[in-house]
Coordinates of C-alpha atoms in Angstrom, one line a residue:
M1 CA -22.2 -66.7 -26.6
S2 CA -20.1 -68.1 -28.9
E3 CA -18.0 -70.8 -28.8
T4 CA -14.6 -67.8 -29.5
E5 CA -16.0 -65.0 -27.0
N6 CA -16.5 -68.5 -23.9
K7 CA -12.5 -68.6 -25.0
E8 CA -12.3 -64.7 -24.6
N9 CA -14.0 -64.9 -21.1
N10 CA -12.0 -68.0 -20.2
D11 CA -8.4 -67.0 -21.3
S12 CA -9.4 -63.1 -19.6
Q13 CA -10.7 -65.4 -16.5
S14 CA -7.1 -66.9 -16.8
K15 CA -5.1 -63.9 -16.8
L16 CA -7.2 -62.5 -14.0
E17 CA -5.9 -65.6 -11.5
E18 CA -1.8 -65.6 -12.8
L19 CA -2.3 -61.0 -12.5
N20 CA -4.2 -62.2 -9.1
K21 CA -1.3 -64.9 -7.8
L22 CA 2.0 -62.6 -9.0
Q23 CA 0.1 -60.3 -6.8
A24 CA -0.4 -61.7 -4.0
E25 CA 3.6 -64.1 -4.1
R26 CA 4.9 -60.3 -4.1
R27 CA 2.5 -59.0 -1.2
Q28 CA 4.4 -62.2 0.7
H29 CA 8.1 -60.2 -0.7
L30 CA 7.1 -57.4 0.8
Q31 CA 6.3 -59.1 4.5
E32 CA 9.8 -61.2 4.1
L33 CA 10.9 -57.4 3.4
M34 CA 9.7 -56.1 6.5
E35 CA 10.7 -59.1 8.9
K36 CA 14.4 -58.3 7.5
G37 CA 13.9 -54.9 8.8
I38 CA 14.3 -53.7 5.7
D39 CA 11.9 -50.7 4.1
P40 CA 10.5 -51.6 1.1
F41 CA 10.2 -47.9 -0.1
G42 CA 13.3 -46.6 1.4
E43 CA 15.3 -43.4 0.5
K44 CA 17.3 -41.6 -1.7
Y45 CA 19.8 -42.6 -3.2
P46 CA 23.3 -41.5 -4.2
A47 CA 23.4 -41.7 -7.4
E48 CA 25.7 -39.9 -10.2
N49 CA 25.6 -41.9 -12.7
K50 CA 22.8 -42.2 -16.0
A51 CA 22.1 -45.8 -17.9
Q52 CA 22.9 -43.9 -20.9
E53 CA 25.9 -41.8 -19.9
I54 CA 28.3 -45.2 -19.6
K55 CA 27.1 -46.4 -22.6
D56 CA 28.0 -43.5 -24.3
N57 CA 31.1 -42.4 -23.2
F58 CA 32.7 -45.9 -22.2
A59 CA 35.9 -45.1 -22.8
E60 CA 35.5 -43.0 -19.5
F61 CA 34.2 -45.0 -17.7
S62 CA 35.8 -48.5 -18.4
G63 CA 37.2 -49.7 -15.0
Q64 CA 36.2 -47.0 -13.3
N65 CA 33.5 -46.8 -10.5
V66 CA 29.6 -46.0 -11.1
S67 CA 26.5 -45.7 -9.2
L68 CA 22.9 -46.2 -10.8
S69 CA 19.9 -45.4 -9.2
G70 CA 16.8 -47.5 -11.3
R71 CA 13.7 -50.0 -12.0
L72 CA 15.0 -54.0 -12.4
M73 CA 13.4 -55.1 -15.9
A74 CA 15.0 -58.3 -16.6
V75 CA 17.3 -61.0 -14.7
R76 CA 19.1 -63.9 -15.5
S77 CA 20.9 -66.2 -13.0
H78 CA 23.3 -68.6 -13.3
G79 CA 24.0 -70.1 -10.2
R80 CA 26.7 -67.9 -7.9
A81 CA 26.4 -64.8 -10.9
S82 CA 23.3 -63.5 -12.7
F83 CA 22.7 -61.0 -15.4
A84 CA 20.6 -57.9 -14.9
D85 CA 19.2 -55.1 -16.8
L86 CA 18.4 -51.9 -14.9
Q87 CA 16.3 -49.1 -16.3
D88 CA 16.7 -45.1 -15.0
L89 CA 15.2 -41.9 -17.6
S90 CA 18.2 -42.1 -20.0
G91 CA 17.8 -46.0 -20.8
K92 CA 19.0 -49.2 -20.0
I93 CA 23.1 -50.7 -18.8
Q94 CA 23.6 -54.8 -18.3
L95 CA 23.5 -55.5 -14.8
Y96 CA 26.8 -58.6 -13.1
F97 CA 25.9 -59.5 -10.1
R98 CA 28.9 -61.9 -8.2
Q99 CA 28.1 -64.3 -5.3
D100 CA 31.7 -63.0 -4.7
E101 CA 31.6 -59.9 -5.6
V102 CA 28.7 -58.4 -2.8
G103 CA 29.4 -61.0 -0.4
E104 CA 26.7 -64.5 -0.2
E105 CA 23.7 -62.6 2.3
Q106 CA 23.0 -59.6 -0.5
Y107 CA 23.6 -62.0 -3.0
E108 CA 20.6 -64.7 -1.7
F109 CA 19.2 -61.1 -1.4
F110 CA 19.8 -60.3 -5.0
Q111 CA 17.6 -63.4 -5.8
D112 CA 14.7 -63.0 -4.1
L113 CA 13.7 -59.4 -6.2
D114 CA 11.8 -58.8 -8.2
I115 CA 10.9 -57.3 -12.0
G116 CA 9.9 -53.4 -11.6
D117 CA 11.4 -53.4 -7.9
I118 CA 13.6 -49.9 -7.2
I119 CA 17.3 -50.3 -6.3
G120 CA 20.5 -47.9 -6.0
L121 CA 23.8 -49.5 -6.8
E122 CA 27.8 -49.2 -7.1
G123 CA 30.2 -50.9 -9.2
E124 CA 32.7 -50.7 -11.7
V125 CA 32.2 -50.2 -15.3
F126 CA 33.3 -52.8 -17.8
Q127 CA 32.9 -54.6 -21.1
T128 CA 31.3 -58.5 -21.2
N129 CA 32.9 -61.4 -24.4
R130 CA 30.1 -60.4 -26.4
G131 CA 30.6 -56.0 -26.2
E132 CA 28.0 -55.0 -24.6
V133 CA 28.8 -52.2 -22.0
S134 CA 28.0 -53.7 -18.5
V135 CA 28.4 -53.1 -14.4
K136 CA 29.7 -55.4 -11.7
V137 CA 27.9 -54.6 -8.9
T138 CA 30.2 -54.4 -5.7
D139 CA 27.1 -52.8 -3.8
F140 CA 23.4 -52.4 -3.7
T141 CA 20.2 -50.9 -2.2
F142 CA 17.0 -51.6 -1.7
Q143 CA 14.6 -49.1 -2.0
T144 CA 10.9 -49.8 -3.8
K145 CA 8.2 -52.6 -4.3
A146 CA 6.7 -53.4 -7.1
L147 CA 3.7 -54.5 -6.2
R148 CA 2.3 -55.5 -9.3
P149 CA 4.4 -57.0 -11.8
L150 CA 4.9 -55.8 -14.7
P151 CA 3.1 -57.2 -18.6
E152 CA 5.7 -59.2 -19.8
K153 CA 8.1 -59.0 -21.7
F154 CA 7.4 -60.3 -25.5
H155 CA 4.8 -58.7 -25.7
G156 CA 4.5 -55.3 -23.3
L157 CA 1.7 -52.6 -23.3
Q158 CA 0.3 -52.7 -26.4
D159 CA -4.1 -51.9 -25.9
K160 CA -4.1 -48.6 -26.7
E161 CA -6.5 -47.2 -23.9
L162 CA -4.8 -49.1 -20.9
R163 CA -1.7 -47.5 -22.2
Y164 CA -3.2 -43.7 -21.9
R165 CA -5.2 -44.3 -18.5
Q166 CA -1.9 -46.3 -17.0
R167 CA 0.3 -43.7 -18.9
Y168 CA 2.6 -44.6 -15.3
L169 CA 3.1 -48.6 -17.0
D170 CA 3.7 -46.9 -20.9
L171 CA 6.9 -45.4 -20.3
I172 CA 7.5 -48.3 -18.2
V173 CA 7.6 -51.0 -20.4
N174 CA 7.7 -48.4 -23.8
P175 CA 11.0 -46.8 -24.3
E176 CA 9.6 -44.8 -27.4
V177 CA 6.9 -42.8 -25.2
K178 CA 9.3 -41.8 -23.0
E179 CA 11.2 -40.3 -25.7
T180 CA 7.9 -38.6 -27.3
F181 CA 7.1 -37.4 -23.8
I182 CA 10.9 -35.8 -23.0
K183 CA 10.9 -33.9 -27.4
R184 CA 7.7 -32.5 -26.5
S185 CA 9.2 -30.5 -23.6
E186 CA 12.8 -29.9 -25.7
I187 CA 10.1 -28.8 -28.3
I188 CA 7.8 -26.2 -26.1
K189 CA 12.0 -25.4 -24.3
E190 CA 12.7 -23.8 -27.7
I191 CA 9.7 -22.3 -28.7
R192 CA 10.0 -20.2 -25.2
N193 CA 13.7 -19.6 -26.0
Y194 CA 12.6 -18.6 -29.9
L195 CA 10.6 -15.9 -28.4
E196 CA 12.3 -14.5 -26.2
E197 CA 15.2 -14.2 -28.5
Q198 CA 12.6 -11.9 -30.0
G199 CA 11.9 -10.3 -27.2
F200 CA 8.6 -11.6 -26.7
L201 CA 8.2 -11.7 -22.5
E202 CA 6.1 -14.4 -21.0
V203 CA 2.7 -13.6 -19.6
E204 CA 0.2 -15.8 -17.7
T205 CA -3.4 -14.7 -18.0
P206 CA -7.3 -16.4 -16.1
M207 CA -7.9 -20.0 -17.0
M208 CA -12.3 -19.2 -15.4
H209 CA -13.6 -16.1 -17.3
P210 CA -16.7 -14.7 -17.1
I211 CA -17.1 -14.6 -21.0
A212 CA -16.1 -17.2 -22.9
G213 CA -14.5 -15.5 -26.0
G214 CA -11.3 -15.8 -28.5
A215 CA -11.8 -18.7 -30.6
S216 CA -15.4 -20.1 -31.8
A217 CA -15.9 -23.0 -29.2
R218 CA -19.1 -24.0 -26.8
P219 CA -17.1 -23.3 -23.5
F220 CA -17.4 -26.0 -19.9
I221 CA -18.8 -24.4 -17.1
T222 CA -18.4 -24.1 -13.7
H223 CA -19.7 -22.3 -10.8
H224 CA -17.9 -20.1 -7.9
N225 CA -19.6 -20.7 -4.9
A226 CA -18.1 -17.1 -3.0
L227 CA -19.2 -15.7 -5.9
D228 CA -22.1 -16.9 -6.8
I229 CA -21.0 -16.7 -11.1
D230 CA -20.6 -19.0 -13.4
L231 CA -17.0 -19.3 -15.8
Y232 CA -16.0 -20.2 -18.5
L233 CA -13.1 -22.7 -18.2
R234 CA -11.3 -20.5 -21.5
I235 CA -11.5 -20.9 -24.3
A236 CA -8.5 -19.1 -26.0
P237 CA -6.4 -16.6 -23.8
E238 CA -6.1 -14.0 -27.1
L239 CA -8.6 -11.1 -25.4
Y240 CA -6.7 -11.2 -22.2
L241 CA -3.5 -11.2 -24.4
K242 CA -4.5 -8.0 -26.3
R243 CA -5.7 -6.2 -23.1
L244 CA -1.6 -6.6 -22.9
I245 CA -1.2 -4.3 -25.8
V246 CA -3.3 -2.1 -25.2
G247 CA -1.9 -1.8 -21.7
G248 CA 2.0 -1.4 -23.2
L249 CA 3.4 -4.6 -23.5
E250 CA 4.0 -4.3 -27.1
K251 CA 5.5 -8.6 -27.3
V252 CA 3.7 -11.2 -24.7
F253 CA 3.2 -15.1 -25.6
E254 CA 1.7 -17.5 -22.9
I255 CA 1.7 -21.4 -22.6
N256 CA -1.3 -23.0 -21.0
R257 CA -4.2 -24.6 -21.2
N258 CA -7.0 -24.3 -23.5
F259 CA -10.9 -25.9 -23.0
R260 CA -13.2 -26.8 -25.0
N261 CA -16.5 -28.6 -24.7
E262 CA -16.9 -30.5 -28.0
G263 CA -15.9 -33.3 -29.8
M264 CA -13.2 -36.0 -29.6
S265 CA -11.1 -37.2 -32.4
Y266 CA -7.5 -38.2 -33.6
K267 CA -6.4 -34.4 -34.0
H268 CA -8.9 -33.3 -30.6
N269 CA -9.2 -33.3 -26.5
P270 CA -11.2 -31.7 -24.9
E271 CA -8.1 -29.7 -23.0
F272 CA -5.1 -28.7 -25.4
T273 CA -1.8 -26.8 -24.8
M274 CA -2.2 -23.3 -27.4
M275 CA 1.0 -20.8 -27.2
E276 CA -0.2 -17.5 -28.5
L277 CA 1.7 -14.9 -29.0
Y278 CA 0.9 -11.1 -29.4
Q279 CA 3.2 -7.9 -31.1
A280 CA 2.6 -4.6 -31.3
N281 CA 3.2 -3.0 -34.8
A282 CA 2.8 -5.9 -36.6
D283 CA 0.8 -7.2 -39.3
Y284 CA -0.7 -11.4 -40.3
N285 CA 3.4 -10.9 -42.9
D286 CA 4.8 -10.5 -39.4
M287 CA 3.9 -13.7 -38.1
M288 CA 3.5 -15.6 -41.2
E289 CA 7.0 -14.6 -41.0
L290 CA 7.6 -15.8 -37.0
T291 CA 5.5 -18.8 -38.2
E292 CA 7.4 -20.5 -40.4
N293 CA 11.1 -19.5 -38.7
M294 CA 10.0 -20.7 -35.0
I295 CA 8.9 -23.9 -36.8
A296 CA 11.8 -24.7 -38.7
S297 CA 14.6 -23.7 -36.2
V298 CA 12.1 -25.4 -33.2
A299 CA 12.9 -28.7 -35.5
Q300 CA 16.4 -28.1 -36.5
K301 CA 17.1 -27.8 -32.5
V302 CA 15.9 -30.3 -31.0
L303 CA 16.0 -33.2 -34.2
G304 CA 19.1 -31.5 -35.7
S305 CA 17.0 -31.6 -39.5
T306 CA 13.8 -29.2 -40.8
T307 CA 12.7 -32.8 -43.0
V308 CA 10.9 -34.3 -40.6
E309 CA 9.1 -37.8 -42.0
Y310 CA 5.5 -37.7 -40.8
E311 CA 3.2 -40.9 -41.2
G312 CA 5.4 -42.3 -44.6
Q313 CA 5.7 -39.1 -46.1
E314 CA 8.6 -36.3 -45.9
I315 CA 7.5 -32.8 -45.2
D316 CA 10.2 -29.7 -45.5
L317 CA 10.4 -27.8 -43.1
T318 CA 12.7 -25.0 -44.1
T319 CA 11.1 -21.2 -45.5
P320 CA 10.3 -19.9 -47.3
W321 CA 6.8 -21.8 -46.7
R322 CA 4.3 -21.6 -49.5
R323 CA 2.2 -19.0 -49.4
M324 CA -2.4 -19.0 -51.0
T325 CA -5.7 -17.4 -50.4
M326 CA -8.0 -19.7 -49.7
L327 CA -9.6 -18.1 -53.5
E328 CA -5.5 -19.7 -55.4
A329 CA -6.7 -23.1 -52.9
V330 CA -10.3 -23.5 -53.7
E331 CA -9.5 -22.6 -57.6
E332 CA -6.6 -24.5 -58.5
Y333 CA -7.9 -28.1 -55.5
T334 CA -11.8 -27.9 -57.1
G335 CA -11.5 -25.5 -60.6
I336 CA -14.2 -23.2 -59.0
D337 CA -13.3 -19.3 -58.8
F338 CA -15.9 -18.0 -55.8
S339 CA -13.5 -14.5 -56.7
A340 CA -16.2 -14.5 -59.9
I341 CA -19.0 -14.8 -57.2
E342 CA -21.2 -12.7 -56.4
E343 CA -24.5 -13.8 -55.2
D344 CA -25.1 -15.7 -51.6
D345 CA -27.2 -18.3 -54.2
K346 CA -24.8 -18.9 -56.9
A347 CA -22.3 -19.0 -54.2
R348 CA -24.7 -22.4 -53.0
E349 CA -25.6 -24.4 -56.5
A350 CA -21.9 -23.8 -57.1
A351 CA -20.8 -25.7 -54.2
T352 CA -23.3 -28.0 -54.5
E353 CA -22.3 -29.1 -58.0
L354 CA -19.3 -29.9 -56.0
G355 CA -21.3 -32.4 -54.2
L356 CA -21.4 -30.6 -50.5
E357 CA -24.8 -30.3 -48.4
I358 CA -25.3 -26.0 -47.9
E359 CA -28.3 -24.6 -45.4
D360 CA -30.2 -22.6 -47.4
S361 CA -29.5 -19.4 -45.3
A362 CA -25.0 -19.9 -46.2
S363 CA -23.6 -16.8 -47.7
W364 CA -21.1 -16.2 -49.8
G365 CA -17.8 -16.2 -47.4
E366 CA -20.2 -19.1 -45.4
V367 CA -19.5 -21.0 -48.8
L368 CA -16.2 -20.6 -49.6
N369 CA -15.1 -22.0 -46.8
Q370 CA -16.8 -25.1 -46.2
V371 CA -15.7 -25.4 -49.9
F372 CA -12.3 -25.0 -48.9
E373 CA -11.7 -27.6 -45.2
D374 CA -14.5 -29.9 -47.5
K375 CA -12.3 -29.9 -50.8
V376 CA -9.0 -28.6 -50.1
E377 CA -7.2 -29.2 -46.8
E378 CA -7.0 -32.6 -47.4
K379 CA -4.9 -32.0 -49.5
L380 CA -2.2 -29.6 -48.1
I381 CA 0.5 -32.2 -47.6
Q382 CA 3.8 -29.9 -47.7
P383 CA 3.5 -26.4 -45.7
V384 CA 1.5 -24.0 -46.8
F385 CA -0.1 -20.2 -45.4
I386 CA -3.3 -20.1 -46.3
K387 CA -4.9 -16.7 -46.2
D388 CA -7.4 -13.8 -46.5
Y389 CA -10.5 -15.5 -44.2
P390 CA -14.3 -15.1 -45.5
I391 CA -15.6 -12.4 -42.2
E392 CA -18.2 -14.7 -41.5
V393 CA -15.2 -16.8 -39.8
S394 CA -12.7 -14.5 -38.3
P395 CA -15.1 -11.9 -36.0
L396 CA -11.3 -10.9 -34.5
A397 CA -9.2 -10.4 -37.8
K398 CA -8.9 -7.1 -39.7
R399 CA -11.7 -6.1 -43.1
K400 CA -8.7 -6.3 -45.8
D401 CA -8.8 -3.3 -48.2
D402 CA -9.2 -4.0 -51.0
D403 CA -11.9 -7.1 -50.9
D404 CA -14.3 -6.0 -47.7
R405 CA -15.7 -9.7 -47.5
L406 CA -12.8 -10.9 -46.4
T407 CA -10.1 -9.9 -43.8
Y408 CA -6.7 -10.4 -42.6
R409 CA -6.1 -13.7 -41.2
F410 CA -4.3 -17.1 -42.1
E411 CA -3.7 -20.8 -40.9
P412 CA -0.2 -22.9 -41.8
F413 CA -1.4 -26.7 -42.2
I414 CA 1.3 -28.9 -42.2
C415 CA 0.2 -32.7 -43.5
A416 CA -3.6 -31.5 -44.4
R417 CA -3.5 -30.8 -40.8
E418 CA -4.6 -26.7 -38.9
M419 CA -2.0 -26.0 -37.1
G420 CA -2.6 -22.2 -36.0
N421 CA -4.3 -20.3 -36.8
A422 CA -3.2 -15.8 -37.4
F423 CA -4.7 -12.1 -37.9
T424 CA -4.0 -9.1 -38.4
E425 CA -5.7 -8.0 -35.4
L426 CA -9.0 -6.6 -35.7
N427 CA -8.5 -2.8 -33.7
N428 CA -11.4 -0.6 -34.3
P429 CA -13.5 -0.7 -31.7
I430 CA -16.9 0.5 -33.6
E431 CA -17.0 -3.0 -35.8
Q432 CA -15.7 -4.7 -33.1
E433 CA -18.8 -3.7 -31.0
K434 CA -20.7 -4.5 -34.6
R435 CA -18.8 -8.4 -35.3
F436 CA -19.6 -9.2 -31.9
A437 CA -23.4 -8.2 -31.8
A438 CA -23.5 -10.0 -34.7
Q439 CA -22.4 -12.3 -33.1
V440 CA -24.6 -13.1 -30.6
S441 CA -27.0 -13.0 -32.7
K442 CA -26.3 -16.1 -33.9
R443 CA -26.2 -17.7 -30.4
E444 CA -30.2 -16.8 -30.3
T445 CA -30.5 -19.0 -32.4
G446 CA -28.5 -21.8 -30.8
D447 CA -24.8 -21.6 -32.4
E448 CA -22.8 -22.3 -29.1
E449 CA -20.2 -21.7 -30.8
A450 CA -20.3 -18.4 -32.0
H451 CA -19.2 -15.3 -29.7
M452 CA -20.0 -13.7 -26.6
M453 CA -20.6 -9.6 -26.5
D454 CA -17.1 -8.9 -24.3
E455 CA -17.9 -4.9 -23.4
D456 CA -15.0 -4.4 -21.0
Y457 CA -12.5 -6.1 -24.2
I458 CA -14.3 -3.4 -26.0
R459 CA -13.8 -0.7 -23.7
A460 CA -9.8 -1.5 -23.8
L461 CA -9.9 -1.4 -27.6
E462 CA -10.9 2.4 -27.6
Y463 CA -8.4 3.4 -25.7
G464 CA -6.3 2.6 -28.9
M465 CA -4.8 -0.7 -29.1
P466 CA -1.7 0.0 -31.7
P467 CA -1.3 -1.7 -35.4
T468 CA -0.7 -5.1 -33.7
G469 CA -0.6 -9.3 -35.2
G470 CA -1.7 -11.9 -33.3
L471 CA -0.4 -16.2 -33.6
G472 CA -2.2 -19.1 -32.3
I473 CA -0.1 -22.6 -32.7
G474 CA -1.6 -25.8 -31.3
I475 CA 1.6 -27.4 -28.8
D476 CA 0.0 -31.3 -29.1
R477 CA -0.1 -30.8 -33.1
L478 CA 3.2 -29.3 -33.8
V479 CA 4.7 -32.4 -30.7
M480 CA 2.5 -34.8 -33.3
L481 CA 4.1 -33.6 -36.5
L482 CA 7.6 -34.1 -35.4
T483 CA 7.4 -37.0 -33.4
D484 CA 5.1 -38.7 -35.9
A485 CA 2.4 -39.8 -33.8
S486 CA -1.0 -40.5 -35.5
S487 CA -2.7 -39.6 -32.6
I488 CA -3.4 -36.2 -30.1
K489 CA -3.8 -39.0 -27.3
D490 CA 0.0 -39.7 -27.4
V491 CA 1.6 -36.7 -27.3
I492 CA -0.8 -35.8 -24.3
L493 CA 0.6 -38.1 -21.0
F494 CA -3.6 -38.4 -19.9
P495 CA -5.5 -38.2 -22.0
T496 CA -9.7 -37.2 -21.6
M497 CA -11.6 -40.7 -20.5
R498 CA -14.2 -41.8 -20.0
P499 CA -14.2 -43.2 -16.6
E500 CA -13.0 -46.9 -15.8
K501 CA -15.6 -49.1 -14.9

């Protein structure tokens, strides 16, 4: 073992011993509380105020009595007087304890408290000589004993894996994390508000499916004991939502989890949140307009601006966004005009000249899509709709009238990242059955992400689905953009991770 490794092991052992010592001390404090007849895991406290509310409205609260409940984050004792920082959901505020104000017994009790303990208090709002808004405590009540110490003050909780595993601790000690998840909640609320104002009805569809469908992805499989059948955690709600369009619910949406048994990255988590909507008598042009207006509206409501900064780049969400076909985008960024290429082998040759590895069986549409993904996506920084995708990669989208190799499908891209997916929906049951059959053939040759045959969905289409526009937006990726988060794990409260050893 190297000298560096020895030092790291010794440091880890020292930290563990120190942690065990601090925890033992807190257990002793717990016992002392109980011996004094104080419940260390007590009752609710009638707090009527929040820390930030008092600080933001000092003129109104100055000299007034307030009541707060929160966690002690720091204590600075000075003989018969002490300052402390109390943290609640809204933020921190300074407390001022004086022995002659709360009494000797209560003041001694306060000095025995540990950082992380939760208390309720009453006091008078004032401003210190340094201008800091504070609360002079007149009475306080013990609420909850913290048996583990918080991370030390100056370095905090920086280990990302530990932060994701112990999100509760991350939320306590890193205020910006709390702000991210408050914004996430606000973003979802504003999406709901926007869609409801547009006349959409929020619905719920099954999370366990007898057939995995609605997207190209490898599903998770579970087993229902009573029925003795395998079921799939849903990869998308699409086919159920379109059944509702058939049934006459003309504008529906759902915000809920999807599950895909595939790789993980800074923009992929096995379970993630999607918003999907479907609108009768609409097409993908309507969906583009809805997408840009909704995202711009949400940004304005939550952030106060349609201009956001993401990883040092200024992103302008002001509508309308640019629109490009996939063919136009590929030609602009690679110089190759795939519209002038008809044969599959010529398309493969063109892609090979770009340095791509292409399968010998790849069709024109599959090659076009691969060139786009490998050579174009990374350059799409400002909001843009890429439309008219090849039919091979769009089994649920309506075929274009003027080019049967392409479909009425688009994806919005921002910061080189796909933010969603949308179609003019295929409502021809005969064509849909053929598309499913082609997907089944792919599954039979080993493609675990290909669609299964869904005969009930075909039956639903046979009753007649009106011309329909459909849209899916990845909520996690949208939150990443609007909170300047570099990893999807930063915007999911409890991301999927390996079990702790």
